[in-house]
PDB file of C-alpha atoms in Angstrom:
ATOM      1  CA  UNK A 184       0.000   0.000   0.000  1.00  0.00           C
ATOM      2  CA  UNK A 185       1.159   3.464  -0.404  1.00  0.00           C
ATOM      3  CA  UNK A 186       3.146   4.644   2.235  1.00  0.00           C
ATOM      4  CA  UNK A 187       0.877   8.355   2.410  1.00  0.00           C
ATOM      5  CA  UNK A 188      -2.474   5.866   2.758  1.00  0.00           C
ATOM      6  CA  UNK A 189      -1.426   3.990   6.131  1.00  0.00           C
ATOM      7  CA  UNK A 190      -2.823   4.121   9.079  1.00  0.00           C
ATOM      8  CA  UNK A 191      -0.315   4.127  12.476  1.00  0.00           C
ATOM      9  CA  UNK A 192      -0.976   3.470  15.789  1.00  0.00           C
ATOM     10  CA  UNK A 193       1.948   5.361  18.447  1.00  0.00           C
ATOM     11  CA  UNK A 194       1.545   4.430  22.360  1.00  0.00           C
ATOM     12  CA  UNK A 195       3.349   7.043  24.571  1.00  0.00           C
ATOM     13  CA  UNK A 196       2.800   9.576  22.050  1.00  0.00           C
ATOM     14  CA  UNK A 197       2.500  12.798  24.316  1.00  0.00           C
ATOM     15  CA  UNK A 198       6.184  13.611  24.873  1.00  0.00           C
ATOM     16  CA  UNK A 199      10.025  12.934  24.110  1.00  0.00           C
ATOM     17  CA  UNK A 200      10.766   9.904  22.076  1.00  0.00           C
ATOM     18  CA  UNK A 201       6.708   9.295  21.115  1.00  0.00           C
ATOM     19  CA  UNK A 202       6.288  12.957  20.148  1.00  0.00           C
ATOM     20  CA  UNK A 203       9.264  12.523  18.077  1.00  0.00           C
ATOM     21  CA  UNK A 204       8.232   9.455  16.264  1.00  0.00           C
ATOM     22  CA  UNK A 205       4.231  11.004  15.913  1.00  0.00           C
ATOM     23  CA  UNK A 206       5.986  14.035  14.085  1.00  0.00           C
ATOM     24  CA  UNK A 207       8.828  12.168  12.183  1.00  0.00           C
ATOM     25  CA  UNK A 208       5.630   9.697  10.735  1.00  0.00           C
ATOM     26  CA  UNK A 209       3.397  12.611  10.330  1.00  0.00           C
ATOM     27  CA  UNK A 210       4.740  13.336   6.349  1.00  0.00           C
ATOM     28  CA  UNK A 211       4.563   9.312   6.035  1.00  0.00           C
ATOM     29  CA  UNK A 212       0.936   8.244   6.882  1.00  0.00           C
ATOM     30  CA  UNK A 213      -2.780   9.491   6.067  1.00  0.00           C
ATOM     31  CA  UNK A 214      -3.479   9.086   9.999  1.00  0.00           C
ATOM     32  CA  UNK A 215      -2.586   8.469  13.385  1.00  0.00           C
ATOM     33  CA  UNK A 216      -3.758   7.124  16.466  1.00  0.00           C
ATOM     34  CA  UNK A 217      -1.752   8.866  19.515  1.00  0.00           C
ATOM     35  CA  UNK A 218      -1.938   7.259  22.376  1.00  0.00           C
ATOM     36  CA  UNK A 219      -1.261   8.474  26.345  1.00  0.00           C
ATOM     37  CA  UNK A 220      -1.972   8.455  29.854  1.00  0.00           C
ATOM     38  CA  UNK A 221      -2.258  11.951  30.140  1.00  0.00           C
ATOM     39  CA  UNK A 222      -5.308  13.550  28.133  1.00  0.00           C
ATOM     40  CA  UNK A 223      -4.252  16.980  28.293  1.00  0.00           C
ATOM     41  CA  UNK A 224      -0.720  16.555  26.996  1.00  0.00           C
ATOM     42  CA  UNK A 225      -1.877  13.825  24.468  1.00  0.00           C
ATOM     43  CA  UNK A 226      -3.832  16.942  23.298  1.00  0.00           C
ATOM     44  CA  UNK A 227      -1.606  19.820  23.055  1.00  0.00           C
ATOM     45  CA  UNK A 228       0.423  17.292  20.641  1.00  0.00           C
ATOM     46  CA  UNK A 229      -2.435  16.231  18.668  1.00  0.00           C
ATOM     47  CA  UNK A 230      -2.727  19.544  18.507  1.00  0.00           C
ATOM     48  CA  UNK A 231       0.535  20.357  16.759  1.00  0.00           C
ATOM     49  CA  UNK A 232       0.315  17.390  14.673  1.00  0.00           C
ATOM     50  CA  UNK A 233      -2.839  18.232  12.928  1.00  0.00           C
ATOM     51  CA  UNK A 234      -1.494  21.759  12.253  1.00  0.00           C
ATOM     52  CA  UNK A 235       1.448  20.066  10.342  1.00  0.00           C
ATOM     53  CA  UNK A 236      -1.258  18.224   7.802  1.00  0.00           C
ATOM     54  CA  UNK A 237      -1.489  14.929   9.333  1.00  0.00           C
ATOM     55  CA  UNK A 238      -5.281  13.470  10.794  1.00  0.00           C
ATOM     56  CA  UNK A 239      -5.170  12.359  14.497  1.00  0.00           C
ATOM     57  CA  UNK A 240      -7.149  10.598  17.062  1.00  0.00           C
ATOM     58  CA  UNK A 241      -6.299  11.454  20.147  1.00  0.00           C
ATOM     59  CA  UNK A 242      -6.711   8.107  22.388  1.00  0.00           C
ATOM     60  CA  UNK A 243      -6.233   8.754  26.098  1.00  0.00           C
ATOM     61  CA  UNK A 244      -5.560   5.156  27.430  1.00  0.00           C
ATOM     62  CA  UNK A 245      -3.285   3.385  29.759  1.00  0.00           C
ATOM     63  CA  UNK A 246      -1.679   0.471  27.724  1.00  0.00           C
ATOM     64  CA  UNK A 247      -1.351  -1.527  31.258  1.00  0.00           C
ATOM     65  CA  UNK A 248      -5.344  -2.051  30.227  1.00  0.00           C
ATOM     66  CA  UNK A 249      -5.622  -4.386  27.220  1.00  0.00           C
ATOM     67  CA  UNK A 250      -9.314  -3.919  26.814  1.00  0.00           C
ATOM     68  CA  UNK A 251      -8.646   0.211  26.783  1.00  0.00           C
ATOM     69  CA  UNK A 252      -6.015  -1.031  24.349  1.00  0.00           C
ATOM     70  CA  UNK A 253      -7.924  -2.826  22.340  1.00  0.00           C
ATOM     71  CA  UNK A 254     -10.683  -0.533  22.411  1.00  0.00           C
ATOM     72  CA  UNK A 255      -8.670   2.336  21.398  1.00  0.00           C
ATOM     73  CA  UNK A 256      -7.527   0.034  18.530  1.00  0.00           C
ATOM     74  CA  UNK A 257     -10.958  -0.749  17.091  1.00  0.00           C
ATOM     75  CA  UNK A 258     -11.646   3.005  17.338  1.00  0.00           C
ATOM     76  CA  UNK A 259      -8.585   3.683  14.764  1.00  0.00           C
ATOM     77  CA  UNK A 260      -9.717   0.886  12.817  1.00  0.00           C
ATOM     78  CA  UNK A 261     -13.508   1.753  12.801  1.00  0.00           C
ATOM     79  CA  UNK A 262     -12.324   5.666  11.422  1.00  0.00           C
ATOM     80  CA  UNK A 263      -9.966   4.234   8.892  1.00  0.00           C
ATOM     81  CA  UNK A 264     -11.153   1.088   7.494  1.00  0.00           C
ATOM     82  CA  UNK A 265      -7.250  -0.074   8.339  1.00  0.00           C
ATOM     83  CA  UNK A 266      -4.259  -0.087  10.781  1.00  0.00           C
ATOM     84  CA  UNK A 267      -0.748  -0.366   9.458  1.00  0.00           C
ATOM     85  CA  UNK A 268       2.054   0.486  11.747  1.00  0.00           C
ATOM     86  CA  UNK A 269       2.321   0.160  15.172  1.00  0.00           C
ATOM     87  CA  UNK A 270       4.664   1.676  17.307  1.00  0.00           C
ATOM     88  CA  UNK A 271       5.079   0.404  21.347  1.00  0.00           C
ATOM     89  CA  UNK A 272       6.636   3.480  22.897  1.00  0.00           C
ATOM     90  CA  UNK A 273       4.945   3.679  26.092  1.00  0.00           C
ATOM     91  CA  UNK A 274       6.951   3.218  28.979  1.00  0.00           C
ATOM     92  CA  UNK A 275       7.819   4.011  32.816  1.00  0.00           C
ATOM     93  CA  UNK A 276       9.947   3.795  35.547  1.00  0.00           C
ATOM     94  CA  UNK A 277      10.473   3.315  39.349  1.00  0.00           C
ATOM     95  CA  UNK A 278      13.967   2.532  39.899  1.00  0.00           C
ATOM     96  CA  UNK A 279      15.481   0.978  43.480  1.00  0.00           C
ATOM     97  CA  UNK A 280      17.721  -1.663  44.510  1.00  0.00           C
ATOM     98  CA  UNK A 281      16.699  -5.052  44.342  1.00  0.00           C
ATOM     99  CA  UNK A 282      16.726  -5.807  48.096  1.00  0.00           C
ATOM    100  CA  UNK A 283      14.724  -2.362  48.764  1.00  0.00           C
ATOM    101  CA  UNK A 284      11.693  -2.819  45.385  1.00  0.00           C
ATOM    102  CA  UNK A 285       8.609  -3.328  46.872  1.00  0.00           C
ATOM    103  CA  UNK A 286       6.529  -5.818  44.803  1.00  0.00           C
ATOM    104  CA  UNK A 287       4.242  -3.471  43.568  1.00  0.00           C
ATOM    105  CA  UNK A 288       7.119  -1.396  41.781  1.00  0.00           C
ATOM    106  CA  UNK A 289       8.324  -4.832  40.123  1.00  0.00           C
ATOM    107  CA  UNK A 290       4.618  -5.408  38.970  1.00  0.00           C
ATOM    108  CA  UNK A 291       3.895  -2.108  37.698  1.00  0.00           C
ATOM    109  CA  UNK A 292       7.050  -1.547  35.595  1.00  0.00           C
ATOM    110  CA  UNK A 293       6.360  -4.706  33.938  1.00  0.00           C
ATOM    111  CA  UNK A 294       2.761  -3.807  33.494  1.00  0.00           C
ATOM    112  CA  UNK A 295       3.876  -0.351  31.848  1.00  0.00           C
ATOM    113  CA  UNK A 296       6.600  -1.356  29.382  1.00  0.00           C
ATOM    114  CA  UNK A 297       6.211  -5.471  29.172  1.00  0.00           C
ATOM    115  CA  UNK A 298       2.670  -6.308  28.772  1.00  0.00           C
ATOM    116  CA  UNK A 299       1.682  -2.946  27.600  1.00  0.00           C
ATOM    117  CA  UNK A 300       3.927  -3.803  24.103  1.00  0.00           C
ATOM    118  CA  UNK A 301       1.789  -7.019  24.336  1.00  0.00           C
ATOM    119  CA  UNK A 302      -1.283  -5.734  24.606  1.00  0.00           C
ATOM    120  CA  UNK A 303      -0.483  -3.552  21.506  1.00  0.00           C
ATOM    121  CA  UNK A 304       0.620  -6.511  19.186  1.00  0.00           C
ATOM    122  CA  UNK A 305      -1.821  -8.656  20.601  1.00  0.00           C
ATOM    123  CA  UNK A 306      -4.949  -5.987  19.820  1.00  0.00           C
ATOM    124  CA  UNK A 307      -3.203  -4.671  16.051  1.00  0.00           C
ATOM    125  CA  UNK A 308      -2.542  -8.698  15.267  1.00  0.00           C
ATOM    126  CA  UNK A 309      -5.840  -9.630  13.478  1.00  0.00           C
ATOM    127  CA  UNK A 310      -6.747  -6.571  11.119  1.00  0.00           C
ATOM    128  CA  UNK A 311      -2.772  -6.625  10.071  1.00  0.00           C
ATOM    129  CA  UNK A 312      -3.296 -10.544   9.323  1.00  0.00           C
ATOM    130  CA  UNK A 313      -6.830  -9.814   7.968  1.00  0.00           C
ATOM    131  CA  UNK A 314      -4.592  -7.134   5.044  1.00  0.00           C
ATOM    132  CA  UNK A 315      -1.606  -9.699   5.364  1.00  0.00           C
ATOM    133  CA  UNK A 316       0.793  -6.806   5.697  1.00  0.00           C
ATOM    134  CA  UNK A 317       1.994  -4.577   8.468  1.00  0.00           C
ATOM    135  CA  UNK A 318       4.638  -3.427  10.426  1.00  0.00           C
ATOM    136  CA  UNK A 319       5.242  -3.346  14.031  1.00  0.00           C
ATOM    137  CA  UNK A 320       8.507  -1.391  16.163  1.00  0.00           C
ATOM    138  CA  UNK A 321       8.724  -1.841  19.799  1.00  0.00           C
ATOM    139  CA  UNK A 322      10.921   0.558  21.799  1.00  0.00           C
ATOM    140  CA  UNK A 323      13.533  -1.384  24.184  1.00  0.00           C
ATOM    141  CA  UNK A 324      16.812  -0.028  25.812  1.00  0.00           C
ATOM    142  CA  UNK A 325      19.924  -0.469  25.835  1.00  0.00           C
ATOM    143  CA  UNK A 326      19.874  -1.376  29.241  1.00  0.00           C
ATOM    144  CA  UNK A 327      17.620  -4.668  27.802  1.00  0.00           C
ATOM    145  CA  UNK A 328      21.023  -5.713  26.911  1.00  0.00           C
ATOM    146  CA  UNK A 329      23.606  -4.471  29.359  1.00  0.00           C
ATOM    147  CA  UNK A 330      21.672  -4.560  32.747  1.00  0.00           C
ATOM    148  CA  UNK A 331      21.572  -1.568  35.035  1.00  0.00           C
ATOM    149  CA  UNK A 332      22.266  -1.215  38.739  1.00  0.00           C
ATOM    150  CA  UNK A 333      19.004   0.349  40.857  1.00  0.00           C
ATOM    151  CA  UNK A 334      16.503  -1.151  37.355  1.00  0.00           C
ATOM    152  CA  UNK A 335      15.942  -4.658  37.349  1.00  0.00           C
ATOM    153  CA  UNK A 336      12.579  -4.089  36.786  1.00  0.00           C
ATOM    154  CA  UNK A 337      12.930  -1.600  34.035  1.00  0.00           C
ATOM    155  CA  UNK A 338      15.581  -4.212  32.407  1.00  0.00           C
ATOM    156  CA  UNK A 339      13.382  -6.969  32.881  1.00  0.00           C
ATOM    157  CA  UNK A 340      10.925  -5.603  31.105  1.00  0.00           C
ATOM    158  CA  UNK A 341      13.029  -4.147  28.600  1.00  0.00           C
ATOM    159  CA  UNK A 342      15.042  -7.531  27.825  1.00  0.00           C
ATOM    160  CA  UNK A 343      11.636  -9.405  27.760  1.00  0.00           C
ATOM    161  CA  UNK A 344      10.356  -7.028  24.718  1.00  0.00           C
ATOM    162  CA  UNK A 345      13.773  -8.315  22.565  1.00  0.00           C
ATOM    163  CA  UNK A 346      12.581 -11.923  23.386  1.00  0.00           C
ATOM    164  CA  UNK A 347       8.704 -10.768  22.138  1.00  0.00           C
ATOM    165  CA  UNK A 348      10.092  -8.522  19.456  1.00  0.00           C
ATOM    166  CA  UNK A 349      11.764 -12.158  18.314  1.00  0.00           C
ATOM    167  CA  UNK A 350       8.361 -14.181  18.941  1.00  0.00           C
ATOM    168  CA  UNK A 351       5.970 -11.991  17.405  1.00  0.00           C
ATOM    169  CA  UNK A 352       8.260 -11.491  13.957  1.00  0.00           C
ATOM    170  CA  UNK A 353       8.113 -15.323  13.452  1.00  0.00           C
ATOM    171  CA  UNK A 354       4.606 -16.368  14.290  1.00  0.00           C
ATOM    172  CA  UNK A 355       3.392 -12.840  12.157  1.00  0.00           C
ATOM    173  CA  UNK A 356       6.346 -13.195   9.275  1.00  0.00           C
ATOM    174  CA  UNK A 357       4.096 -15.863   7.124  1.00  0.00           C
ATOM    175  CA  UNK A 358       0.968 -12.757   7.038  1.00  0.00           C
ATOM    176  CA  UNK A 359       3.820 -10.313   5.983  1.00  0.00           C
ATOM    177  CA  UNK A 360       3.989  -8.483   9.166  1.00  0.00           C
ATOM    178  CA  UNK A 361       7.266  -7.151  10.293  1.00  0.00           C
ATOM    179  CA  UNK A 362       8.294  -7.099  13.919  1.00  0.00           C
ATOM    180  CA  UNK A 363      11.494  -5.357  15.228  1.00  0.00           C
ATOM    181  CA  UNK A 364      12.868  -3.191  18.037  1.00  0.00           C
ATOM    182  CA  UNK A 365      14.228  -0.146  18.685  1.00  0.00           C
ATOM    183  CA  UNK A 366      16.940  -0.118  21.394  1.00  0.00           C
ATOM    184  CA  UNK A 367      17.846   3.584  22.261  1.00  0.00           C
ATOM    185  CA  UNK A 368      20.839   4.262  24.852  1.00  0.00           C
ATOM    186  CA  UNK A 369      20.677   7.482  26.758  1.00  0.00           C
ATOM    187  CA  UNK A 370      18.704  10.667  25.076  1.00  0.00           C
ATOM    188  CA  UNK A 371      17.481  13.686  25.893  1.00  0.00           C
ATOM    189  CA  UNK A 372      14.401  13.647  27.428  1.00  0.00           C
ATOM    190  CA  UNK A 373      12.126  13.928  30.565  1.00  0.00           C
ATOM    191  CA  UNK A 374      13.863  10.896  32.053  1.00  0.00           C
ATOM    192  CA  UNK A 375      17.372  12.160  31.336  1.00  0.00           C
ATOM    193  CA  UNK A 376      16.672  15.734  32.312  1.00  0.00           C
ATOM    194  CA  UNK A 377      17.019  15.251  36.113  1.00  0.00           C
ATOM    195  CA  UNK A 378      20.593  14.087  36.271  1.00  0.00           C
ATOM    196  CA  UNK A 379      23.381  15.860  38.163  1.00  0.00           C
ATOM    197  CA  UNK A 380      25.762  17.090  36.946  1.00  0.00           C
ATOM    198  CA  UNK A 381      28.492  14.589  38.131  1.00  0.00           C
ATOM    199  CA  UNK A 382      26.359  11.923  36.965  1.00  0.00           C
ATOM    200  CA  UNK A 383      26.014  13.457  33.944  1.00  0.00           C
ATOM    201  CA  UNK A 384      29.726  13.292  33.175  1.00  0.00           C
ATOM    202  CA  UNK A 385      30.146   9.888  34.502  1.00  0.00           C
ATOM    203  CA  UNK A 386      27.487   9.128  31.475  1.00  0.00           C
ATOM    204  CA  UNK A 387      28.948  10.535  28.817  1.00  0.00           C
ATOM    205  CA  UNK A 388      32.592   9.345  29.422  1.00  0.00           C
ATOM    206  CA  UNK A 389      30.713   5.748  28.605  1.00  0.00           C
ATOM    207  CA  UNK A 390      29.562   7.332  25.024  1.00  0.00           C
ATOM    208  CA  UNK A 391      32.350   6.933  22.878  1.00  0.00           C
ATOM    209  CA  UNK A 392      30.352   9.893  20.732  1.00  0.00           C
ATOM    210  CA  UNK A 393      30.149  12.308  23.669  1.00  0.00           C
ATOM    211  CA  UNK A 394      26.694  13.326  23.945  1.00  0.00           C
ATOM    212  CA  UNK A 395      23.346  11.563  24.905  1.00  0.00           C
ATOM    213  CA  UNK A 396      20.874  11.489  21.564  1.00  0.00           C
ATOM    214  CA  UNK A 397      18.122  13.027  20.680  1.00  0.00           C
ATOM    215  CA  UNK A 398      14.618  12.030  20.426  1.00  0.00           C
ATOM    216  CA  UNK A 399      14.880  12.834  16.510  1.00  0.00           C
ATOM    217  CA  UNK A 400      17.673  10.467  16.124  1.00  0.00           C
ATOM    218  CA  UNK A 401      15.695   7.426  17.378  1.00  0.00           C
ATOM    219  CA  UNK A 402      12.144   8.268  15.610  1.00  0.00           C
ATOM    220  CA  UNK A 403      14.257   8.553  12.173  1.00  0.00           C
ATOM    221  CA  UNK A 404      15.369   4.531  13.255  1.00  0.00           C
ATOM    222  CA  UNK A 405      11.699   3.887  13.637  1.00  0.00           C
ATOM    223  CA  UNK A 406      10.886   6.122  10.353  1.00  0.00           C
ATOM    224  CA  UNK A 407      13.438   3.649   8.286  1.00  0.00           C
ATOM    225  CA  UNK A 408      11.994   0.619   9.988  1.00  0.00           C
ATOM    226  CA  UNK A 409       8.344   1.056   8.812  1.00  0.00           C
ATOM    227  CA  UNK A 410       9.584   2.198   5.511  1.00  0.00           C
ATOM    228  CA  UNK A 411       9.562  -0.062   2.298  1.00  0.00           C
ATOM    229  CA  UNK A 412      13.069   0.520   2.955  1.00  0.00           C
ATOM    230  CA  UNK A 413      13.345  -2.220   5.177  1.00  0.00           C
ATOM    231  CA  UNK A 414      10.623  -4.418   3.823  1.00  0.00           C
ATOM    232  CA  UNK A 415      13.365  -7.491   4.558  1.00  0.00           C
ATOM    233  CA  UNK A 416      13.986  -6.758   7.863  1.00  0.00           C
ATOM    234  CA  UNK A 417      12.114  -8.274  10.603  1.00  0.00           C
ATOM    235  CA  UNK A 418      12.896  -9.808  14.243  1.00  0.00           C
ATOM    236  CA  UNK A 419      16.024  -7.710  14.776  1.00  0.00           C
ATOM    237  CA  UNK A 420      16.958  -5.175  17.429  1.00  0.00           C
ATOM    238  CA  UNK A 421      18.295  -1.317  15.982  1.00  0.00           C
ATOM    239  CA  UNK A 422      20.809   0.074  18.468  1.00  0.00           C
ATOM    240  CA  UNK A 423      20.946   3.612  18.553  1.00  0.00           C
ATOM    241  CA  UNK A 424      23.502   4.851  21.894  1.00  0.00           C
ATOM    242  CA  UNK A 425      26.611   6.745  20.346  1.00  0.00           C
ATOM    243  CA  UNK A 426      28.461   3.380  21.016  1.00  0.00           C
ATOM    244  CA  UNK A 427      27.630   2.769  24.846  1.00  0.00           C
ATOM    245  CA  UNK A 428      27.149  -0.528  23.745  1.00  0.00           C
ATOM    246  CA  UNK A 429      28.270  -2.436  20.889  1.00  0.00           C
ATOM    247  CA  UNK A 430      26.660  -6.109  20.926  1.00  0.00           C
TER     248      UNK A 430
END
């Protein structure tokens, strides 16, 4: 299908990486479905997309909740007719030690950034089947790969969605469906913002580029990946840290 007729789907859409992917797909797609937790800031950047040409839903939902997920799904898919991309952005955190995470930190992390990239594929999985062609990118870290002190829940959850990136591209690969991951190392956003200055430093001596990224320079990864571009690509994981880590 032409690329300006497709229909995408973005979970944590309202700020840093998610914003940047909505506005770096904006040129690329007749419509999108933004999804957030937070109405109001979901809003203001549905807001800003439709100014720049491109038709949004705005779909306040917590992707925790697989019927709200699939519910905001259906509502794409009853305004377009179709649903084409997929994007699993949507993610949290609530870092401590191991020894000091209550259970309920643990549960919810996973909830967030596991089972909410789940809930996604599983709710997209039957319309993409039903056109036999689609393409799904689910954000990981590169701390899915190198652990992180004062995270194991974030890395849990973060590792699991390489192991379901991997799943989902070969049980969807025989409907034409594309599956693949997006592993970003340390960028510039709301999460990043917070850090002291010595910590800071300690960072970017690990970057052998010298900076943290931006949230530009992982939505053009996701840009390529749901391009025709990279219509023989599927189950693999796209690295994108200034050389933090090289696996």
């Amino acid at each position: 299908m032409a690329g300006a007729e497709r229909v995408a789907f973005i979970t944590g859409a309202s700020r840093g990486i998610g914003r940047a992917i909505a506005e770096a797909l904006a040129g690329e797609v007749r419509a999108i479905g933004a999804v957030a937790r937070e109405a109001p800031r979901l809003e203001q950047t549905c807001a800003a997309l439709r100014a720049a040409g491109v038709e949004v839903l705005a779909l306040p939902c917590d992707v925790a909740d697989a019927v709200a997920v699939q519910a905001a799904v259906n509502q794409i898919i009853d305004a377009y007719g179709r649903l084409d991309i997929l994007v699993n952005n949507a993610g949290a955190t609530q870092d401590s030690l191991i020894a000091r995470m209550r259970p309920e930190q643990w549960q919810r992390i996973l909830e967030v950034n596991l089972t909410g990239a789940f809930n996604g594929i599983r709710a997209v999985t039957r319309q993409m089947m039903k056109q036999r062609g689609g393409c799904i990118v689910n954000l990981t870290s590169v701390v899915g790969v190198s652990g992180n002190p004062g995270q194991a829940n974030y890395v849990a959850a973060k590792a699991g969605i390489i192991g379901l990136t991997k799943a989902a591209a070969l049980e969807l690969a025989p409907r034409n469906i594309r599956v693949n991951a997006v592993a970003p190392g340390y960028i510039q956003t709301d999460m990043t913002a917070n850090l002291d200055a010595a910590t800071r430093e300690a960072l970017l001596a690990r970057i052998p580029l010298g900076c943290l990224g931006e949230p530009a320079d992982v939505a053009a990864c996701v840009k390529f990946l749901i391009s025709e571009a990279a219509r023989y690509i599927t189950g693999q994981v796209l690295h994108v840290n200034g050389g933090m880590l090289m696996p």
